[in-house]
PDB file of C-alpha atoms in Angstrom:
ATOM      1  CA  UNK R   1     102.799  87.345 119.672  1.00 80.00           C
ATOM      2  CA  UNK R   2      99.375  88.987 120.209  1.00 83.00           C
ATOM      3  CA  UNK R   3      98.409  85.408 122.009  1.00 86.00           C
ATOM      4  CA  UNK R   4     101.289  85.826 124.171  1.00 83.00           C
ATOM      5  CA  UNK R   5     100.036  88.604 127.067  1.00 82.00           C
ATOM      6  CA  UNK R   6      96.280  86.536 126.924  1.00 87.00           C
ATOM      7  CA  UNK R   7      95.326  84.970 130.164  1.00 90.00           C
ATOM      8  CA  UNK R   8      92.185  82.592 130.290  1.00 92.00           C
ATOM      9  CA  UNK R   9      89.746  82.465 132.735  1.00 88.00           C
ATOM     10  CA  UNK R  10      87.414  79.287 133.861  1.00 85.00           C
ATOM     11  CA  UNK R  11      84.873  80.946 131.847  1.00 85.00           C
ATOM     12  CA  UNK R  12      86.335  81.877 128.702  1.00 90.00           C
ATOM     13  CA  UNK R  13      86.142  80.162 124.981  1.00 91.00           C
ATOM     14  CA  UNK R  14      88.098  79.597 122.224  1.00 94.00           C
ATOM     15  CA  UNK R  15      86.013  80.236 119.033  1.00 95.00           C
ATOM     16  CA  UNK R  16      86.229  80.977 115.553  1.00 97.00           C
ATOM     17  CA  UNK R  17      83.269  82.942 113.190  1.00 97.00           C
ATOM     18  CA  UNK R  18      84.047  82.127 108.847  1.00 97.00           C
ATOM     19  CA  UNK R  19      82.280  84.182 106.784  1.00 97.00           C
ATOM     20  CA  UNK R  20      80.202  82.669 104.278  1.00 96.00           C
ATOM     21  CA  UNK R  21      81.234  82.847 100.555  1.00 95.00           C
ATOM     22  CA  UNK R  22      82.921  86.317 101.431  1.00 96.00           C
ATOM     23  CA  UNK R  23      83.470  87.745  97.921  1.00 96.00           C
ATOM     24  CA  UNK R  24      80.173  87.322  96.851  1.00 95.00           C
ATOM     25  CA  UNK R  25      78.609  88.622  99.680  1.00 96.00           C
ATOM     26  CA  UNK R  26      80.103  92.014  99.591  1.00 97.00           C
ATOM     27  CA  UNK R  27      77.058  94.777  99.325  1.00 96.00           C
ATOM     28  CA  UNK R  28      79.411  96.691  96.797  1.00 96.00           C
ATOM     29  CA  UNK R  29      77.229  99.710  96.478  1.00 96.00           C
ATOM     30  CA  UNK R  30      78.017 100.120 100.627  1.00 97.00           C
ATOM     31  CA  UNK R  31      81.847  98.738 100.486  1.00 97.00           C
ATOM     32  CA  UNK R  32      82.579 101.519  97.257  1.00 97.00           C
ATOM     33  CA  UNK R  33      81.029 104.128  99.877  1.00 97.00           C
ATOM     34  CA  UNK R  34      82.742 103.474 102.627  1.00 97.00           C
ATOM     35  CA  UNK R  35      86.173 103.069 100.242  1.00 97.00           C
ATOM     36  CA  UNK R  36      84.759 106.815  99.065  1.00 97.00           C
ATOM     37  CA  UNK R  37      84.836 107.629 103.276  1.00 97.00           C
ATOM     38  CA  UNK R  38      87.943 106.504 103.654  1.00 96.00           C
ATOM     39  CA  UNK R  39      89.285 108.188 100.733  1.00 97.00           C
ATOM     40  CA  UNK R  40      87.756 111.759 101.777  1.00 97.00           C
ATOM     41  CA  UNK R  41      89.045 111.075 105.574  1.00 96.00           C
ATOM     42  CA  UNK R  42      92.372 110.744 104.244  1.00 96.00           C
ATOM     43  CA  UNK R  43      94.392 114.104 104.459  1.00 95.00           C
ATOM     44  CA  UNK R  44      97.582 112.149 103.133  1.00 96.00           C
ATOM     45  CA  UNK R  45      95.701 111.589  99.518  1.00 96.00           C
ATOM     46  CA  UNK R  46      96.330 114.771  97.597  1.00 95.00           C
ATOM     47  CA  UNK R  47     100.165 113.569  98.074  1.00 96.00           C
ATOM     48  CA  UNK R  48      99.748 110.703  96.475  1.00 94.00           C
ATOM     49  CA  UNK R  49      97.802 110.667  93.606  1.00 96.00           C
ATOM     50  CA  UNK R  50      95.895 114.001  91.967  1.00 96.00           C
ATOM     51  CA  UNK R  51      92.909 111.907  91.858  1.00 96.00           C
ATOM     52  CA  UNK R  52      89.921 112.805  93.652  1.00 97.00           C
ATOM     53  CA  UNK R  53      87.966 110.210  95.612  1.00 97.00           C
ATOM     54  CA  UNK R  54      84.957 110.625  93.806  1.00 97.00           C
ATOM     55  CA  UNK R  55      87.387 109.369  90.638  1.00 97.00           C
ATOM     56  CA  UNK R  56      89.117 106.307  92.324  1.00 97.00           C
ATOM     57  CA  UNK R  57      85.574 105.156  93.294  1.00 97.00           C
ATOM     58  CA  UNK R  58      84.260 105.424  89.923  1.00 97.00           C
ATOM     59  CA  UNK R  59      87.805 103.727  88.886  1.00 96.00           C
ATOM     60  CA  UNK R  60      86.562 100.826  90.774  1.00 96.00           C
ATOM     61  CA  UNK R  61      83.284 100.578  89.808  1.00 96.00           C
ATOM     62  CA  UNK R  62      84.910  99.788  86.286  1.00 95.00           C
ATOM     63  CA  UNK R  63      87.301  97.069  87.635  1.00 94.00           C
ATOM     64  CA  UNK R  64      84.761  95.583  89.515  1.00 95.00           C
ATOM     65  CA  UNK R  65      82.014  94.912  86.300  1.00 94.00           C
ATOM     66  CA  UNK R  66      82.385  91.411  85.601  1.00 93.00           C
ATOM     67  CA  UNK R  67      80.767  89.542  83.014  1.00 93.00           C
ATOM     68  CA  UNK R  68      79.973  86.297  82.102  1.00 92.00           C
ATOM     69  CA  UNK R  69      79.230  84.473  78.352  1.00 93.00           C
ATOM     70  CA  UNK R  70      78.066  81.194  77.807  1.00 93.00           C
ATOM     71  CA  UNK R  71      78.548  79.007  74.984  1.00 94.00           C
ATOM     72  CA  UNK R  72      75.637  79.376  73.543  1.00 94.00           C
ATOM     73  CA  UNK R  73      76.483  83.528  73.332  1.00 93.00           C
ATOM     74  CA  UNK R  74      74.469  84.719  75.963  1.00 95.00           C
ATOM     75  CA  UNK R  75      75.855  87.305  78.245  1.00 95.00           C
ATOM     76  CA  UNK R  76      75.636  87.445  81.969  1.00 95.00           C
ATOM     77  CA  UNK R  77      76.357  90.684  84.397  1.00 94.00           C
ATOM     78  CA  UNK R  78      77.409  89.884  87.484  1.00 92.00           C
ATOM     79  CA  UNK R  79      75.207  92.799  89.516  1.00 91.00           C
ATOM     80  CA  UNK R  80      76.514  92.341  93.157  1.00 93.00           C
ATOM     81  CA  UNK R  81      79.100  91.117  95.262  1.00 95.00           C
ATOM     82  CA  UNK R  82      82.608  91.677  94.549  1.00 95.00           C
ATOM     83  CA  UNK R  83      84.332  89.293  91.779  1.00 94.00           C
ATOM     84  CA  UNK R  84      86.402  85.881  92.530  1.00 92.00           C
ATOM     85  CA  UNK R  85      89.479  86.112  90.850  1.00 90.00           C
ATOM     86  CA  UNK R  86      89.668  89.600  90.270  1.00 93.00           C
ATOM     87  CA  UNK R  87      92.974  90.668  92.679  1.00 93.00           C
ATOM     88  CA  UNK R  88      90.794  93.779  93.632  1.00 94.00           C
ATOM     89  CA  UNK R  89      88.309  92.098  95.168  1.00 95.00           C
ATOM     90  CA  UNK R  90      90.342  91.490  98.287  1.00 95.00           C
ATOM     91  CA  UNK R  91      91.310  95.234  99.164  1.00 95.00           C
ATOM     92  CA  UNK R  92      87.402  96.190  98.581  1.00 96.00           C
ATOM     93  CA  UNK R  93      86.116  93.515 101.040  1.00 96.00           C
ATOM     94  CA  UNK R  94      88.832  93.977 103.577  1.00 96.00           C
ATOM     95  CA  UNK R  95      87.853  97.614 104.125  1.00 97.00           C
ATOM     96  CA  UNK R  96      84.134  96.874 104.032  1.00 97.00           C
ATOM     97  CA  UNK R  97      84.831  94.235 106.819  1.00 97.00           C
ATOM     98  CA  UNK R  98      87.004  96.539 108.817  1.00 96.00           C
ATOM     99  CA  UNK R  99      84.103  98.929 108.465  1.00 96.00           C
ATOM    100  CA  UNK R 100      82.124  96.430 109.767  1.00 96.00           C
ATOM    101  CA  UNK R 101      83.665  95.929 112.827  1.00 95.00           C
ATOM    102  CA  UNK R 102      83.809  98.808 113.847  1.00 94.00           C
ATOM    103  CA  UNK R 103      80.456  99.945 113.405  1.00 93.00           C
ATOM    104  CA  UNK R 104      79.184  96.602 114.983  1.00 93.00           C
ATOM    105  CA  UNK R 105      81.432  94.986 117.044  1.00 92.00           C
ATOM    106  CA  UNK R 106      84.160  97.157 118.504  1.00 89.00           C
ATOM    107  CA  UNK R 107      81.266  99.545 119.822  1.00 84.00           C
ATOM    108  CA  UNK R 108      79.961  99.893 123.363  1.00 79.00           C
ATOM    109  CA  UNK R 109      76.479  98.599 122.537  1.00 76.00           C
ATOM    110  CA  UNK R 110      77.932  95.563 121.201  1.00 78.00           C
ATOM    111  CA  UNK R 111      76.609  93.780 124.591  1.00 76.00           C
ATOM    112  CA  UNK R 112      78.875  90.985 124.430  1.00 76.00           C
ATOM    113  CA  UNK R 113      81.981  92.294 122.885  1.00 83.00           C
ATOM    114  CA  UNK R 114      84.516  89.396 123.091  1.00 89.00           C
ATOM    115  CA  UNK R 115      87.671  89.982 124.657  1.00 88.00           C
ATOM    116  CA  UNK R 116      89.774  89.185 121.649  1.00 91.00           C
ATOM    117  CA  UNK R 117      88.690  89.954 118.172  1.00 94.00           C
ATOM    118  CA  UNK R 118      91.335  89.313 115.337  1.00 94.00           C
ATOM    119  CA  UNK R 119      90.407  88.371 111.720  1.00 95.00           C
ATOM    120  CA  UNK R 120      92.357  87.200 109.031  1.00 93.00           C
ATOM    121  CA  UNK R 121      90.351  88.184 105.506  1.00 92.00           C
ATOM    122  CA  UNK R 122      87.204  86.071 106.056  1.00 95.00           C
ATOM    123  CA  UNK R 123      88.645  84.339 109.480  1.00 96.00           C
ATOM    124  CA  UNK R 124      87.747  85.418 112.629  1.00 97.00           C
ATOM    125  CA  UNK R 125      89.852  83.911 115.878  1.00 96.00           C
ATOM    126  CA  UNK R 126      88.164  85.016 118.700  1.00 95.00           C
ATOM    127  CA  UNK R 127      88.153  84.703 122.625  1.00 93.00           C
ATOM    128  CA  UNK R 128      84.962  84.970 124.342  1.00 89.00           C
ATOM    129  CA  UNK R 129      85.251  85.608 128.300  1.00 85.00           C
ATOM    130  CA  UNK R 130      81.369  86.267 129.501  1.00 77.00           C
ATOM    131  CA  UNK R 131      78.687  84.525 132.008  1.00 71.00           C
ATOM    132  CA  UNK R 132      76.019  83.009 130.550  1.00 67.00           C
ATOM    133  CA  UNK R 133      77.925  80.483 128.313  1.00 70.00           C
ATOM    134  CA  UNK R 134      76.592  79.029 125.122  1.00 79.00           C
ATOM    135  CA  UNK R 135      73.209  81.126 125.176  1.00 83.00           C
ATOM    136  CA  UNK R 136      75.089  84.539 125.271  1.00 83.00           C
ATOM    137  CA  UNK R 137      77.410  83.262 122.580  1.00 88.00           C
ATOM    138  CA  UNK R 138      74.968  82.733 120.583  1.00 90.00           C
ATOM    139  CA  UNK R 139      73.869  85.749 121.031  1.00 89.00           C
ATOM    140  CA  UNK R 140      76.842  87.577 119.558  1.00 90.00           C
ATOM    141  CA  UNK R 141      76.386  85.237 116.497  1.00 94.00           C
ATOM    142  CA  UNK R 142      73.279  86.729 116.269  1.00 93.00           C
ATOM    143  CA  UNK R 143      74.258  90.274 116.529  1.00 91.00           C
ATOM    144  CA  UNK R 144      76.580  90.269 113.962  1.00 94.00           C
ATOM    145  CA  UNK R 145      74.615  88.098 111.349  1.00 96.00           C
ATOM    146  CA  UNK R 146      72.110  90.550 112.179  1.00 94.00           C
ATOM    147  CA  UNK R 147      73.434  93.305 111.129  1.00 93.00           C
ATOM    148  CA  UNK R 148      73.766  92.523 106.857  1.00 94.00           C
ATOM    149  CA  UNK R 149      71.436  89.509 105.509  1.00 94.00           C
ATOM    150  CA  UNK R 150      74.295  88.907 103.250  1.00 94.00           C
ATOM    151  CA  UNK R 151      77.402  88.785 105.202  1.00 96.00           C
ATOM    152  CA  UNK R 152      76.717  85.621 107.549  1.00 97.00           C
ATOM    153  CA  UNK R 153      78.742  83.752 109.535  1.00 97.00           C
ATOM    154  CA  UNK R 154      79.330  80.632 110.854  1.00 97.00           C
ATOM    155  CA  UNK R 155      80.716  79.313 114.197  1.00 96.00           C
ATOM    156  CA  UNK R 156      83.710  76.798 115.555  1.00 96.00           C
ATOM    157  CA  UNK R 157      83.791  76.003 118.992  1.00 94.00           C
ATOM    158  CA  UNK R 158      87.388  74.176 120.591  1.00 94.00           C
ATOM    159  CA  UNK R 159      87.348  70.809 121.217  1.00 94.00           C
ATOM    160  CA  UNK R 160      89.151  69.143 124.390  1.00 93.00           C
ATOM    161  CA  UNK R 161      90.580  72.349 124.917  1.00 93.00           C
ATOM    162  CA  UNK R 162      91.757  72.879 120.813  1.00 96.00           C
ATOM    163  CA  UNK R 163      90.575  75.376 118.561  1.00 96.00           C
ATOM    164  CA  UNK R 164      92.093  74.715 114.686  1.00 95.00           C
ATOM    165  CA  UNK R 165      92.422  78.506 112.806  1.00 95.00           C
ATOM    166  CA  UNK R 166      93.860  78.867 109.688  1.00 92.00           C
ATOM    167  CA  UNK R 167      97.171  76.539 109.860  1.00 92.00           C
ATOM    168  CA  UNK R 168      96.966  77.356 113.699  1.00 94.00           C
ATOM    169  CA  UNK R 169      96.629  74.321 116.308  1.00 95.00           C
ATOM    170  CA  UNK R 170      95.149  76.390 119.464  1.00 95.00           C
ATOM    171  CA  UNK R 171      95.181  74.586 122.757  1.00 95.00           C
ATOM    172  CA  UNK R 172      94.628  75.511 125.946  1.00 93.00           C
ATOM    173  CA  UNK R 173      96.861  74.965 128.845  1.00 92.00           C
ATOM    174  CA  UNK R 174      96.535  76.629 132.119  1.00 91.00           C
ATOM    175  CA  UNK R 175      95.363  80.441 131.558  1.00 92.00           C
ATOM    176  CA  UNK R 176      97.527  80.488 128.660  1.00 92.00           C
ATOM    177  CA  UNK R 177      96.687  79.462 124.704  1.00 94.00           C
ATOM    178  CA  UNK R 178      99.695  77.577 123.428  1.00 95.00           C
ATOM    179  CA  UNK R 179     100.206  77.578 119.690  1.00 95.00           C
ATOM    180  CA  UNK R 180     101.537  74.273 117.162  1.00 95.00           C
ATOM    181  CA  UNK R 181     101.245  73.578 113.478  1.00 95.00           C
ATOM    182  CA  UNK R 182      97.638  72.597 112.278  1.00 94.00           C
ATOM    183  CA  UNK R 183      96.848  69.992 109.804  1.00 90.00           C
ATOM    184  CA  UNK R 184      93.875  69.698 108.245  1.00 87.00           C
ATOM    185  CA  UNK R 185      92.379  65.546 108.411  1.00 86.00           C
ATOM    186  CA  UNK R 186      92.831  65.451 104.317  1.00 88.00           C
ATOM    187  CA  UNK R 187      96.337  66.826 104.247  1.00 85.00           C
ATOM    188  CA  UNK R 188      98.038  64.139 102.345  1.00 84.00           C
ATOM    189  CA  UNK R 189     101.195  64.278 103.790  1.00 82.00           C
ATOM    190  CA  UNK R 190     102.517  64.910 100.375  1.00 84.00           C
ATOM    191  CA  UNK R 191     105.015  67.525  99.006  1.00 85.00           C
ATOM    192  CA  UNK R 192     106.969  68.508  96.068  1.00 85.00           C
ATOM    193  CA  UNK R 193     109.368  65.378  95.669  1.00 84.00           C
ATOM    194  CA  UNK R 194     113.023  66.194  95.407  1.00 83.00           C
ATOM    195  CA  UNK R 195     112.876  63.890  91.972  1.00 86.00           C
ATOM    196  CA  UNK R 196     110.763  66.476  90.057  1.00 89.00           C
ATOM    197  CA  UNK R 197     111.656  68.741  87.025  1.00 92.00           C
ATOM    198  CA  UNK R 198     111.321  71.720  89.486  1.00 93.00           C
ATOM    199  CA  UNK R 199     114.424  73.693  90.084  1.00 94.00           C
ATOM    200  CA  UNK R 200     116.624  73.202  93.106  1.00 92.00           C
ATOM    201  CA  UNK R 201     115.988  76.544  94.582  1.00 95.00           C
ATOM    202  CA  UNK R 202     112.256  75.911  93.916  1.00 94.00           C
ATOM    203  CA  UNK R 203     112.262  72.748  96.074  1.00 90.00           C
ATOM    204  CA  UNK R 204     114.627  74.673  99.117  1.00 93.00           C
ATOM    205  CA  UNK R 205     112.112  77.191  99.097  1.00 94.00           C
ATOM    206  CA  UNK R 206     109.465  74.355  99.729  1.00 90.00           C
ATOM    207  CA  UNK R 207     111.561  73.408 102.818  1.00 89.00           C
ATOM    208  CA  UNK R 208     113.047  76.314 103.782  1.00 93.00           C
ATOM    209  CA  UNK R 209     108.983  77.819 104.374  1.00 93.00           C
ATOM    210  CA  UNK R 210     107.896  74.926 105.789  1.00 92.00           C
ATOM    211  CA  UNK R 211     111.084  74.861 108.503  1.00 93.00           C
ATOM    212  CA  UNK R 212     110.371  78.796 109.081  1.00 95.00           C
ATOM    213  CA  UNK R 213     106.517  78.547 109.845  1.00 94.00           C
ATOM    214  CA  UNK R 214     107.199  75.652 112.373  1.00 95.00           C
ATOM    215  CA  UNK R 215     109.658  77.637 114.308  1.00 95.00           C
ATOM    216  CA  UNK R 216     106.967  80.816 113.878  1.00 94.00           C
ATOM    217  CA  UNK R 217     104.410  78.646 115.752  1.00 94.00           C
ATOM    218  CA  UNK R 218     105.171  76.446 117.461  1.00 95.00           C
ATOM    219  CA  UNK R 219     105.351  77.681 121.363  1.00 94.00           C
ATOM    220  CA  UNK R 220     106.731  74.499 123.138  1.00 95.00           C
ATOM    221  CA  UNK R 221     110.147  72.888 122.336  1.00 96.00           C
ATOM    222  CA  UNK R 222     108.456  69.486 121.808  1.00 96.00           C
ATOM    223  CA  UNK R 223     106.109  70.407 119.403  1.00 95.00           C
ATOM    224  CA  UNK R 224     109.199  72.263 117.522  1.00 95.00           C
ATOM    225  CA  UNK R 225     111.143  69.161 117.394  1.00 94.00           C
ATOM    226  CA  UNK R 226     108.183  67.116 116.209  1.00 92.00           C
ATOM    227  CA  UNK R 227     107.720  68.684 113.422  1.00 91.00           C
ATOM    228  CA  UNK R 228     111.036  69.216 112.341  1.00 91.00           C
ATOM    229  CA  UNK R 229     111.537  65.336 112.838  1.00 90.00           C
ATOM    230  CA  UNK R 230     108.417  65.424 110.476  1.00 86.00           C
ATOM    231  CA  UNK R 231     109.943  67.167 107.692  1.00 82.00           C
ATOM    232  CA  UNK R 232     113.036  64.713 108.046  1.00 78.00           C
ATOM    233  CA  UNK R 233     110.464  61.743 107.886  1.00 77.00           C
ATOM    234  CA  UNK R 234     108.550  62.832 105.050  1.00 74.00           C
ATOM    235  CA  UNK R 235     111.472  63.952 103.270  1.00 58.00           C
ATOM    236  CA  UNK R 236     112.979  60.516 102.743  1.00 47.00           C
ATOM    237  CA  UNK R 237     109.794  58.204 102.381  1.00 46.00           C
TER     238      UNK R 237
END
Protein backbone atom coordinates (compact mmCIF):
# COMPACT_ATOMS: atom_id res chain seq x y z
CA UNK A 1 0.00 0.00 0.00
CA UNK A 2 2.76 2.46 1.00
CA UNK A 3 4.43 1.42 -2.62
CA UNK A 4 1.30 2.33 -4.21
CA UNK A 5 1.39 6.52 -4.40
CA UNK A 6 5.56 6.04 -5.33
CA UNK A 7 6.49 7.35 -8.68
CA UNK A 8 10.11 6.65 -10.07
CA UNK A 9 12.18 8.86 -11.75
CA UNK A 10 15.12 8.04 -14.48
CA UNK A 11 17.35 8.59 -11.65
CA UNK A 12 16.09 6.75 -8.83
CA UNK A 13 17.19 3.16 -7.19
CA UNK A 14 15.81 0.40 -5.69
CA UNK A 15 18.03 -0.67 -2.71
CA UNK A 16 18.05 -2.50 0.35
CA UNK A 17 20.64 -1.85 3.68
CA UNK A 18 20.65 -5.50 6.29
CA UNK A 19 22.03 -4.93 9.35
CA UNK A 20 24.73 -7.05 10.39
CA UNK A 21 24.16 -9.66 13.18
CA UNK A 22 21.50 -7.14 14.68
CA UNK A 23 21.03 -8.61 18.18
CA UNK A 24 24.42 -8.68 19.00
CA UNK A 25 25.22 -5.47 17.90
CA UNK A 26 22.89 -3.58 20.08
CA UNK A 27 25.09 -0.97 22.39
CA UNK A 28 22.64 -1.96 25.33
CA UNK A 29 23.95 0.55 27.76
CA UNK A 30 22.58 3.35 24.88
CA UNK A 31 19.31 1.21 23.72
CA UNK A 32 18.26 0.82 27.90
CA UNK A 33 18.71 4.81 27.82
CA UNK A 34 16.92 5.68 25.19
CA UNK A 35 14.04 2.86 26.38
CA UNK A 36 14.53 5.10 29.87
CA UNK A 37 13.72 8.42 27.27
CA UNK A 38 11.01 7.01 25.96
CA UNK A 39 9.63 5.88 29.13
CA UNK A 40 10.00 9.50 30.86
CA UNK A 41 8.49 11.15 27.47
CA UNK A 42 5.56 9.11 27.93
CA UNK A 43 2.70 11.03 29.82
CA UNK A 44 0.34 7.90 29.22
CA UNK A 45 2.74 5.66 31.70
CA UNK A 46 1.51 6.44 35.18
CA UNK A 47 -1.89 4.83 33.68
CA UNK A 48 -0.52 1.90 33.00
CA UNK A 49 1.70 0.53 35.29
CA UNK A 50 2.83 2.31 38.89
CA UNK A 51 6.26 1.62 37.85
CA UNK A 52 8.65 4.27 37.39
CA UNK A 53 10.98 4.30 34.39
CA UNK A 54 13.96 4.24 36.28
CA UNK A 55 12.36 0.60 37.58
CA UNK A 56 11.33 -0.92 34.14
CA UNK A 57 14.90 -0.09 32.98
CA UNK A 58 16.50 -1.75 35.78
CA UNK A 59 13.70 -4.61 35.10
CA UNK A 60 15.43 -5.05 31.89
CA UNK A 61 18.75 -4.94 32.74
CA UNK A 62 17.84 -8.26 34.68
CA UNK A 63 16.12 -9.95 31.66
CA UNK A 64 18.72 -9.03 29.51
CA UNK A 65 21.92 -10.84 31.70
CA UNK A 66 22.59 -13.85 29.87
CA UNK A 67 24.96 -16.41 30.69
CA UNK A 68 26.70 -19.05 29.29
CA UNK A 69 28.36 -22.58 30.93
CA UNK A 70 30.42 -24.90 29.27
CA UNK A 71 30.89 -28.43 29.87
CA UNK A 72 33.75 -28.30 31.45
CA UNK A 73 31.85 -25.78 34.29
CA UNK A 74 33.13 -22.65 33.31
CA UNK A 75 30.83 -19.73 33.20
CA UNK A 76 30.55 -17.12 30.55
CA UNK A 77 28.69 -13.46 30.83
CA UNK A 78 27.52 -12.28 27.91
CA UNK A 79 28.59 -8.29 28.53
CA UNK A 80 27.02 -6.58 25.41
CA UNK A 81 24.62 -6.77 22.80
CA UNK A 82 21.21 -7.84 23.38
CA UNK A 83 20.54 -11.81 23.69
CA UNK A 84 19.39 -14.28 20.68
CA UNK A 85 16.59 -16.09 21.80
CA UNK A 86 15.55 -14.09 24.53
CA UNK A 87 11.80 -12.69 23.15
CA UNK A 88 12.93 -9.28 24.70
CA UNK A 89 15.57 -8.74 22.68
CA UNK A 90 13.41 -7.68 19.77
CA UNK A 91 11.37 -4.76 21.51
CA UNK A 92 14.92 -3.38 22.94
CA UNK A 93 16.57 -3.27 19.46
CA UNK A 94 13.53 -2.04 17.63
CA UNK A 95 13.42 1.14 19.72
CA UNK A 96 17.19 1.60 19.64
CA UNK A 97 16.89 1.40 15.76
CA UNK A 98 13.95 3.71 15.60
CA UNK A 99 16.12 5.97 17.72
CA UNK A 100 18.52 5.63 15.27
CA UNK A 101 16.81 6.87 12.53
CA UNK A 102 15.77 9.51 13.66
CA UNK A 103 18.73 10.95 15.05
CA UNK A 104 20.65 10.01 11.78
CA UNK A 105 18.68 9.61 8.97
CA UNK A 106 15.31 11.32 9.08
CA UNK A 107 17.27 14.67 9.95
CA UNK A 108 17.99 17.61 7.67
CA UNK A 109 21.77 17.14 7.74
CA UNK A 110 21.36 13.73 6.59
CA UNK A 111 22.69 15.09 3.01
CA UNK A 112 21.29 12.40 1.07
CA UNK A 113 18.16 11.42 2.80
CA UNK A 114 16.49 8.82 0.49
CA UNK A 115 13.13 9.38 -0.57
CA UNK A 116 11.71 6.25 0.94
CA UNK A 117 12.96 4.80 4.13
CA UNK A 118 10.95 1.74 5.57
CA UNK A 119 12.54 -1.04 7.72
CA UNK A 120 11.32 -4.17 8.76
CA UNK A 121 13.40 -5.24 12.21
CA UNK A 122 16.91 -5.47 10.69
CA UNK A 123 15.58 -4.83 6.87
CA UNK A 124 15.76 -1.75 5.33
CA UNK A 125 13.76 -1.26 1.72
CA UNK A 126 14.73 1.85 0.51
CA UNK A 127 14.34 4.22 -2.61
CA UNK A 128 17.10 6.43 -3.41
CA UNK A 129 16.17 9.40 -5.96
CA UNK A 130 19.56 11.74 -6.06
CA UNK A 131 22.28 12.93 -8.83
CA UNK A 132 25.41 11.66 -8.51
CA UNK A 133 24.55 7.89 -8.70
CA UNK A 134 26.60 5.15 -7.17
CA UNK A 135 29.26 7.60 -5.51
CA UNK A 136 26.54 9.52 -3.49
CA UNK A 137 25.00 6.20 -2.55
CA UNK A 138 27.72 5.20 -1.19
CA UNK A 139 27.90 7.91 0.57
CA UNK A 140 24.75 7.38 2.61
CA UNK A 141 26.19 3.86 3.37
CA UNK A 142 28.78 5.63 4.82
CA UNK A 143 26.86 8.00 6.88
CA UNK A 144 24.96 5.65 8.58
CA UNK A 145 27.74 2.97 9.26
CA UNK A 146 29.38 5.93 10.49
CA UNK A 147 27.50 6.79 12.98
CA UNK A 148 27.92 3.34 15.60
CA UNK A 149 31.12 1.00 14.82
CA UNK A 150 28.83 -1.71 15.84
CA UNK A 151 25.65 -1.38 14.02
CA UNK A 152 26.87 -1.85 10.24
CA UNK A 153 25.19 -2.42 7.34
CA UNK A 154 25.31 -3.90 4.24
CA UNK A 155 23.93 -3.01 0.75
CA UNK A 156 21.58 -4.71 -2.20
CA UNK A 157 21.29 -3.02 -5.28
CA UNK A 158 18.15 -4.26 -8.01
CA UNK A 159 19.02 -6.19 -10.71
CA UNK A 160 17.35 -5.77 -14.33
CA UNK A 161 15.06 -3.58 -12.73
CA UNK A 162 14.30 -6.25 -9.44
CA UNK A 163 15.03 -5.65 -6.00
CA UNK A 164 14.24 -9.09 -3.70
CA UNK A 165 13.13 -7.78 0.18
CA UNK A 166 12.04 -9.98 2.61
CA UNK A 167 9.49 -12.42 0.63
CA UNK A 168 8.99 -9.27 -1.66
CA UNK A 169 9.81 -9.57 -5.58
CA UNK A 170 10.28 -5.64 -6.41
CA UNK A 171 10.33 -4.74 -10.06
CA UNK A 172 10.22 -1.84 -11.76
CA UNK A 173 7.88 -0.94 -14.48
CA UNK A 174 7.34 2.47 -15.78
CA UNK A 175 7.50 5.09 -12.73
CA UNK A 176 5.78 2.61 -10.74
CA UNK A 177 7.34 -0.47 -8.41
CA UNK A 178 5.13 -3.48 -8.99
CA UNK A 179 5.10 -6.08 -6.26
CA UNK A 180 5.03 -10.43 -6.69
CA UNK A 181 5.95 -13.25 -4.39
CA UNK A 182 9.80 -13.71 -3.82
CA UNK A 183 11.56 -16.94 -3.64
CA UNK A 184 14.67 -17.34 -2.41
CA UNK A 185 17.20 -19.71 -5.15
CA UNK A 186 17.29 -22.59 -2.21
CA UNK A 187 13.58 -22.67 -1.57
CA UNK A 188 12.91 -26.27 -2.09
CA UNK A 189 9.68 -26.11 -3.36
CA UNK A 190 8.67 -28.29 -0.53
CA UNK A 191 5.75 -28.07 2.00
CA UNK A 192 3.98 -29.87 4.65
CA UNK A 193 2.58 -32.99 2.65
CA UNK A 194 -1.10 -33.62 3.06
CA UNK A 195 0.08 -37.45 4.09
CA UNK A 196 1.64 -36.31 7.42
CA UNK A 197 0.55 -36.97 11.09
CA UNK A 198 -0.24 -33.18 11.27
CA UNK A 199 -3.80 -32.28 11.86
CA UNK A 200 -6.15 -31.25 9.09
CA UNK A 201 -6.62 -27.77 10.26
CA UNK A 202 -2.80 -27.60 10.68
CA UNK A 203 -2.22 -28.39 6.98
CA UNK A 204 -5.37 -25.71 5.78
CA UNK A 205 -3.64 -23.25 7.69
CA UNK A 206 -0.43 -24.07 5.58
CA UNK A 207 -2.56 -23.29 2.47
CA UNK A 208 -4.87 -21.04 3.55
CA UNK A 209 -1.47 -18.46 4.48
CA UNK A 210 0.17 -19.24 1.61
CA UNK A 211 -3.19 -18.40 -0.74
CA UNK A 212 -3.64 -15.07 1.50
CA UNK A 213 0.02 -13.66 1.12
CA UNK A 214 -0.16 -14.21 -2.74
CA UNK A 215 -3.28 -12.24 -3.08
CA UNK A 216 -1.52 -9.54 -0.41
CA UNK A 217 1.28 -9.11 -3.01
CA UNK A 218 0.94 -9.73 -5.80
CA UNK A 219 -0.05 -6.35 -7.90
CA UNK A 220 -0.73 -7.79 -11.45
CA UNK A 221 -3.46 -10.41 -12.24
CA UNK A 222 -0.86 -12.65 -13.95
CA UNK A 223 1.42 -12.93 -11.34
CA UNK A 224 -1.80 -13.75 -8.99
CA UNK A 225 -2.80 -16.54 -11.13
CA UNK A 226 0.72 -17.92 -11.34
CA UNK A 227 1.08 -18.53 -8.19
CA UNK A 228 -2.10 -19.80 -7.33
CA UNK A 229 -1.59 -22.32 -10.32
CA UNK A 230 1.65 -22.94 -8.23
CA UNK A 231 0.07 -23.98 -5.14
CA UNK A 232 -2.27 -26.33 -7.31
CA UNK A 233 1.01 -27.79 -8.93
CA UNK A 234 2.89 -28.36 -5.93
CA UNK A 235 0.02 -29.57 -4.13
CA UNK A 236 -0.43 -32.74 -6.16
CA UNK A 237 3.27 -33.70 -7.13
Amino acid sequence: KMLKGVKLSKNSRLVSFDVKALYPSIPVKKALEVVRQKLEEDETLPERTPWSPAQIVELLEICLETHFKTIDGRIFTQSDGTPIGKSISGPIAGIYLNWFEEQFIYIDRCKHKPTLWVRMRDDVFIIWDHDGGEEKLQELLSHVNGQEKRIQFTMEREKNGVLAFLDLKMERVGEEVVTSVNRKETHTFWYLHWGSNHSKKTKLGVMKCLIHRTHRLCDREEDLRWELGFFSRTSSS
